[in-house]
Tab-separated table of C-alpha atoms in Angstrom:
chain	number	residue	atom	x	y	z
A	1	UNK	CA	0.000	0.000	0.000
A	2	UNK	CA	1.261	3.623	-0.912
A	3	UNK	CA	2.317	5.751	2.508
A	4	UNK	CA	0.429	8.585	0.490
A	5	UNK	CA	-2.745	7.853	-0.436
A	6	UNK	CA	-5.175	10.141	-2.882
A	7	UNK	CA	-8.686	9.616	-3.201
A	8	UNK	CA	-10.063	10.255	-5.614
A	9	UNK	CA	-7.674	9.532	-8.260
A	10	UNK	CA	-9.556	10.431	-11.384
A	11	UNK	CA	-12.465	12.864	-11.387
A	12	UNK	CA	-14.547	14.458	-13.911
A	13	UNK	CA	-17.013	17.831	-12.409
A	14	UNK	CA	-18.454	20.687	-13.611
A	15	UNK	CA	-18.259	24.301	-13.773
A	16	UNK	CA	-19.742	25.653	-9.963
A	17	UNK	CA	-19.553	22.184	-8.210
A	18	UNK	CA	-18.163	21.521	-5.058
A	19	UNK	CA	-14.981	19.460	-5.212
A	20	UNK	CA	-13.036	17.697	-2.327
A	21	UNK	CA	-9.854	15.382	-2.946
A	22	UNK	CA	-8.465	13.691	0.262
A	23	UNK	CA	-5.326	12.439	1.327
A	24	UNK	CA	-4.272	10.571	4.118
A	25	UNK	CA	-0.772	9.179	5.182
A	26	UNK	CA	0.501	6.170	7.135
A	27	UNK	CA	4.798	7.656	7.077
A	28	UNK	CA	3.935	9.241	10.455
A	29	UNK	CA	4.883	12.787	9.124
A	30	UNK	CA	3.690	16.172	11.102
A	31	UNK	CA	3.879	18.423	7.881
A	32	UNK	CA	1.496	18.106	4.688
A	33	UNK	CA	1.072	19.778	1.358
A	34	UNK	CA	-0.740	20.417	-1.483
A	35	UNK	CA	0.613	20.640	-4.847
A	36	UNK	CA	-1.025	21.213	-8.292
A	37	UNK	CA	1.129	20.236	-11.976
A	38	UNK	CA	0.504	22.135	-14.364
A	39	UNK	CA	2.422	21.599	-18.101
A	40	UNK	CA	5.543	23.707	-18.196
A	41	UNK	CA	4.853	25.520	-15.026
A	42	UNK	CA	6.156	22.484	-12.620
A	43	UNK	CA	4.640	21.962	-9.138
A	44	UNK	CA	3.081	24.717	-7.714
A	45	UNK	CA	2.282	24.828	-3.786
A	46	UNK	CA	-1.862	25.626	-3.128
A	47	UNK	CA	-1.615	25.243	0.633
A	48	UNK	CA	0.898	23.690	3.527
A	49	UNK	CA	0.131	22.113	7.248
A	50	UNK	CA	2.782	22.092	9.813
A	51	UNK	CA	0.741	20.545	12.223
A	52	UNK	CA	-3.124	19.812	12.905
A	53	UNK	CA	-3.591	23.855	14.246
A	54	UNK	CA	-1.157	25.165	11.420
A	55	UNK	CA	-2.639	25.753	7.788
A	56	UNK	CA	-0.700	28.288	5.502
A	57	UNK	CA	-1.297	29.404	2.077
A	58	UNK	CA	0.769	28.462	-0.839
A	59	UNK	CA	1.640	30.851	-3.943
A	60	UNK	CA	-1.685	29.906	-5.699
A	61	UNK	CA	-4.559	29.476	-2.645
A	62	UNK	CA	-7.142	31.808	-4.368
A	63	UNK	CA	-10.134	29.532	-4.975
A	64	UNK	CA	-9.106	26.581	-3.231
A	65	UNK	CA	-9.593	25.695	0.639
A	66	UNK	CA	-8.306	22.824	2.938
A	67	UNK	CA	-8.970	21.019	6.262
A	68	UNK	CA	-6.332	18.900	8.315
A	69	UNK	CA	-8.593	16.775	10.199
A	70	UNK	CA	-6.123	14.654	11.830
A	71	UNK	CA	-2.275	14.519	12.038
A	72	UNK	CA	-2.418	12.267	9.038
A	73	UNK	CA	-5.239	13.685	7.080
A	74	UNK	CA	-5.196	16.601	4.492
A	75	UNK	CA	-8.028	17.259	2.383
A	76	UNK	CA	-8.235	19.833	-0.285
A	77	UNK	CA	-11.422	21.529	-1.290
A	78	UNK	CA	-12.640	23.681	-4.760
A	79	UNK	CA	-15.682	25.208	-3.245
A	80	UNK	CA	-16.889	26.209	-6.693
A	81	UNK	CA	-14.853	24.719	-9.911
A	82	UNK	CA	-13.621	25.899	-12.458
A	83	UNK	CA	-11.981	25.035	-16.156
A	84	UNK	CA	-8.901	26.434	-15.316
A	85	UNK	CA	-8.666	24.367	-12.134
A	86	UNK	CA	-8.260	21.654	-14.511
A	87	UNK	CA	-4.762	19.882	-13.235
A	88	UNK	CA	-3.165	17.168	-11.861
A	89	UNK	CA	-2.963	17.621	-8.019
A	90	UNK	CA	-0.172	16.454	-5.517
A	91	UNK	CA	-0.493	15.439	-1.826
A	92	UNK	CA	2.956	15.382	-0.604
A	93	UNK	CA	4.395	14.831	3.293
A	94	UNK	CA	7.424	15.678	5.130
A	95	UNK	CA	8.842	15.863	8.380
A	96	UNK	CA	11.822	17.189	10.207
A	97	UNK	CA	13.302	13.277	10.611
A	98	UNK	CA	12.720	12.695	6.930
A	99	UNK	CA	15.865	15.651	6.090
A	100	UNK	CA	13.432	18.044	4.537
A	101	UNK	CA	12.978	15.309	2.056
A	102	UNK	CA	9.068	15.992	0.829
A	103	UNK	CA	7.248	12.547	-0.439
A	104	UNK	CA	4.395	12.516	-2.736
A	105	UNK	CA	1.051	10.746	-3.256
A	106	UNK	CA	0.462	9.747	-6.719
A	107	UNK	CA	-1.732	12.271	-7.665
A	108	UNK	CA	-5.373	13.673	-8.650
A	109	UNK	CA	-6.875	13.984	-11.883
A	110	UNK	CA	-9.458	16.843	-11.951
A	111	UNK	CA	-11.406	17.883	-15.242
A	112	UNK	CA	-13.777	20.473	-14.764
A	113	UNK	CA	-15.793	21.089	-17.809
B	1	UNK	CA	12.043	34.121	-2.225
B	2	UNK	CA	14.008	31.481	-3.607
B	3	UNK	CA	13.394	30.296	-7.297
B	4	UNK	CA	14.364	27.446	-9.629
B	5	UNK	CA	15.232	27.390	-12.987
B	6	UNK	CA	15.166	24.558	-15.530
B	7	UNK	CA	16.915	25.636	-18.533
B	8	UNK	CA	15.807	23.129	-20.823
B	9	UNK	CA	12.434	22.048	-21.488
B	10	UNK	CA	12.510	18.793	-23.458
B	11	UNK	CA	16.119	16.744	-24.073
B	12	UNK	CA	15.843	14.083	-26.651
B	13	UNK	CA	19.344	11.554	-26.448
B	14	UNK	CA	20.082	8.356	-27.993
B	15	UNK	CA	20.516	5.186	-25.217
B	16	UNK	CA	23.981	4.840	-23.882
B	17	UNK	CA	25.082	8.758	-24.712
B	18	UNK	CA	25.173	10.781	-21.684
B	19	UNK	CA	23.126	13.539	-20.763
B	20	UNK	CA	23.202	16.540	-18.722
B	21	UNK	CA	19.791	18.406	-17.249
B	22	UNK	CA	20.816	21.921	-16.414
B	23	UNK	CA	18.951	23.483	-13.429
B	24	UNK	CA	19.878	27.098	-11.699
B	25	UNK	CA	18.471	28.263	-8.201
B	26	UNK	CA	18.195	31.706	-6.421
B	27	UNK	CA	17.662	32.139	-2.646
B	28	UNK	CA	18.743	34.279	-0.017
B	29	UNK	CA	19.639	31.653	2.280
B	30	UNK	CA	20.783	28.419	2.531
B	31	UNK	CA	19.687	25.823	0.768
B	32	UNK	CA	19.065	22.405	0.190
B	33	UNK	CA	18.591	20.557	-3.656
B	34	UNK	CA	16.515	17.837	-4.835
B	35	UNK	CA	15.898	16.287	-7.865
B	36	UNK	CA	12.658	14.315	-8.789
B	37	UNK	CA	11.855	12.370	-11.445
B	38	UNK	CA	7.878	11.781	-12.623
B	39	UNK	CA	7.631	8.361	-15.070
B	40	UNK	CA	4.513	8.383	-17.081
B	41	UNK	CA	1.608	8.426	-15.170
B	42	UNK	CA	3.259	8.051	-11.943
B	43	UNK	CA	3.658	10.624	-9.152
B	44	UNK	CA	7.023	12.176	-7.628
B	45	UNK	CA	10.062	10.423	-6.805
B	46	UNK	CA	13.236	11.585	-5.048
B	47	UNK	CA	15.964	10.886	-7.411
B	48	UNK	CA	19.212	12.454	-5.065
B	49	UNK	CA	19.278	15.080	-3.047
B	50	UNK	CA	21.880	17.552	-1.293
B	51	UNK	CA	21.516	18.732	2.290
B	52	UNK	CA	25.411	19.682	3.589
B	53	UNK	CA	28.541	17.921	3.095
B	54	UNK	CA	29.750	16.646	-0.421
B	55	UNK	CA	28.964	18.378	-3.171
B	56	UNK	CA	28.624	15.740	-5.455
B	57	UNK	CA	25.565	13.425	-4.606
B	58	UNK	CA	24.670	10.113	-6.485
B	59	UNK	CA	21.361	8.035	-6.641
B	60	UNK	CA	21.268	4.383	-6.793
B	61	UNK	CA	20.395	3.970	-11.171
B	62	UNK	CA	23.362	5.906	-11.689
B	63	UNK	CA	22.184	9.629	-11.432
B	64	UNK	CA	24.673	12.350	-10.120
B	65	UNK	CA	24.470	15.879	-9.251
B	66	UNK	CA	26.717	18.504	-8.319
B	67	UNK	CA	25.751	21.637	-5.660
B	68	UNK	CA	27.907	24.438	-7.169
B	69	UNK	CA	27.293	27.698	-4.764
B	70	UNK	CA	29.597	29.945	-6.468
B	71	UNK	CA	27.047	29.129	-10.245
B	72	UNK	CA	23.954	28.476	-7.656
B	73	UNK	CA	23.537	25.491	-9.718
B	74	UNK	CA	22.680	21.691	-9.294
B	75	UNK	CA	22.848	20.324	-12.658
B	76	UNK	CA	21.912	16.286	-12.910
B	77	UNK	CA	24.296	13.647	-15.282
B	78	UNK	CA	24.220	10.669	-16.094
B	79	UNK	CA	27.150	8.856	-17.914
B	80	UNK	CA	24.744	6.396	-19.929
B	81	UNK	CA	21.470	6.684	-20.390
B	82	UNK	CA	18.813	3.537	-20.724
B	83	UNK	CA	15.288	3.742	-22.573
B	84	UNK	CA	13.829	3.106	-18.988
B	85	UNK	CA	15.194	6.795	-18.172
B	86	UNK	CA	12.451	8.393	-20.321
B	87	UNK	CA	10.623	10.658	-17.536
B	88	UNK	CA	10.024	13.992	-16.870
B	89	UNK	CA	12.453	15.197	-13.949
B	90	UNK	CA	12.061	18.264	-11.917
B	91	UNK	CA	14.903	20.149	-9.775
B	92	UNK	CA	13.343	21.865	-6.942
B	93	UNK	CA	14.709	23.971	-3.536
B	94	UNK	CA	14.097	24.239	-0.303
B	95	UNK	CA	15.366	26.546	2.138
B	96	UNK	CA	17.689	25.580	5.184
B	97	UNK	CA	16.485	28.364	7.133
B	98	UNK	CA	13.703	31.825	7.024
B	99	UNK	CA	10.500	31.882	6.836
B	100	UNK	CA	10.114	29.218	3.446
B	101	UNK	CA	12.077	26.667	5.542
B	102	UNK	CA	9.664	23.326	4.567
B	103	UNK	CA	8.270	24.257	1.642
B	104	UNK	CA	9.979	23.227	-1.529
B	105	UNK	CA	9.902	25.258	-5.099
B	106	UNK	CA	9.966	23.429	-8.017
B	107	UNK	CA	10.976	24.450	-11.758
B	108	UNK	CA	9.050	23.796	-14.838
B	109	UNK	CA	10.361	20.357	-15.455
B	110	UNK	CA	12.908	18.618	-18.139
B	111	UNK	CA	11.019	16.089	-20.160
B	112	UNK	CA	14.339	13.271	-21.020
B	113	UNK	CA	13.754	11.351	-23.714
B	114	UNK	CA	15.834	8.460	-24.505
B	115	UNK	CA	15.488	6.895	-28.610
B	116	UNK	CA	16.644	3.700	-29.236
């Protein structure tokens, strides 16, 4: 089983829906982060958790929202979709112990049409 | 802020020539260097990375990097490249220290493709 797990891992919505992808870890980490890929732009940070009281925004948080329910649960929510929030969407973990190393889950497909 | 530049968007190579992916960094502190590499529809994996010490770090399929502070550079090699190497790879930085310390920035990518 992957220490990063993504649900859902394909998803098709429309315009104005509500969309939430979840994430949840086994590695024992304190920190979590989402990511959203983009082609040619890289990985781009949406929002970051130090702990379960600590949720900062990322360089591109405008429409997006999230809620760390648990040390090992990060979910990421559109609140209303839209086409350019089309993407491919990164949970990633990290902790001090791990040397700053940052793993990933292996990703979310959202369409919005 | 700290940035990360990948100078080359797409490098094509034949198997067994080597290859070079070229990737420049800015920061005003610290930092330490990763490289990932995506395989086609896969998610992120570390490749290497550099946190102190030696400046030239190796990964385990024959990968190597070099920190060079004076260029602010971390360019990857490989010697020989296999068909199995085709995968976009990304460079990315985190700071050792300030107020990004955790958070890593990532360039645009460097799709490798290897030809037969």
């Amino acid at each position: 089983d992957a220490d990063v797990t993504q649900t859902p891992r394909n998803r098709i919505t429309k315009t104005g829906k509500r969309i939430m992808l979840e994430c949840s870890q086994t590695k024992g980490h304190d920190r979590m982060y989402w990511y959203r890929q983009d082609p040619g732009l890289g990985l781009r940070l949406i929002y970051y958790s130090f702990d379960v009281k600590d949720i900062n925004k990322g360089e591109i948080s405008d429409g997006y929202s999230v809620s760390r329910q648990a040390q090992a649960k990060f979910s990421l929510s559109l609140e209303s979709a839209i086409p350019n929030q089309t993407a491919l969407y990164f949970c990633a973990t990290s902790s001090a112990s791990s040397g700053n190393t940052i793993y990933f889950g292996e990703g979310s497909w959202l369409t919005v049409v | 802020a700290q940035s990360v530049t990948q100078l080359d968007s797409q490098v094509p190579v034949f198997e067994e020539a080597p290859v070079e992916l070229r990737c420049n960094y800015s920061s005003s502190v610290s930092v330490y260097l990763f490289w990932y590499v995506q395989y086609p529809n896969q998610g992120l994996q570390l490749l290497l990375k550099y946190l102190s010490g030696s400046t030239l770090v190796e990964s385990i399929n024959g990968f190597e990097a070099e920190f060079n502070k004076s260029q602010t550079s971390f360019h990857l090699r490989k010697p020989s490249v296999h068909i199995s190497d085709t995968a976009e790879y990304f460079c990315a930085v985190n700071n050792a220290g300030g107020t990004s310390y955790g958070k890593l920035t990532f360039g645009q990518g460097t799709i490798l493709t290897v030809h037969p």
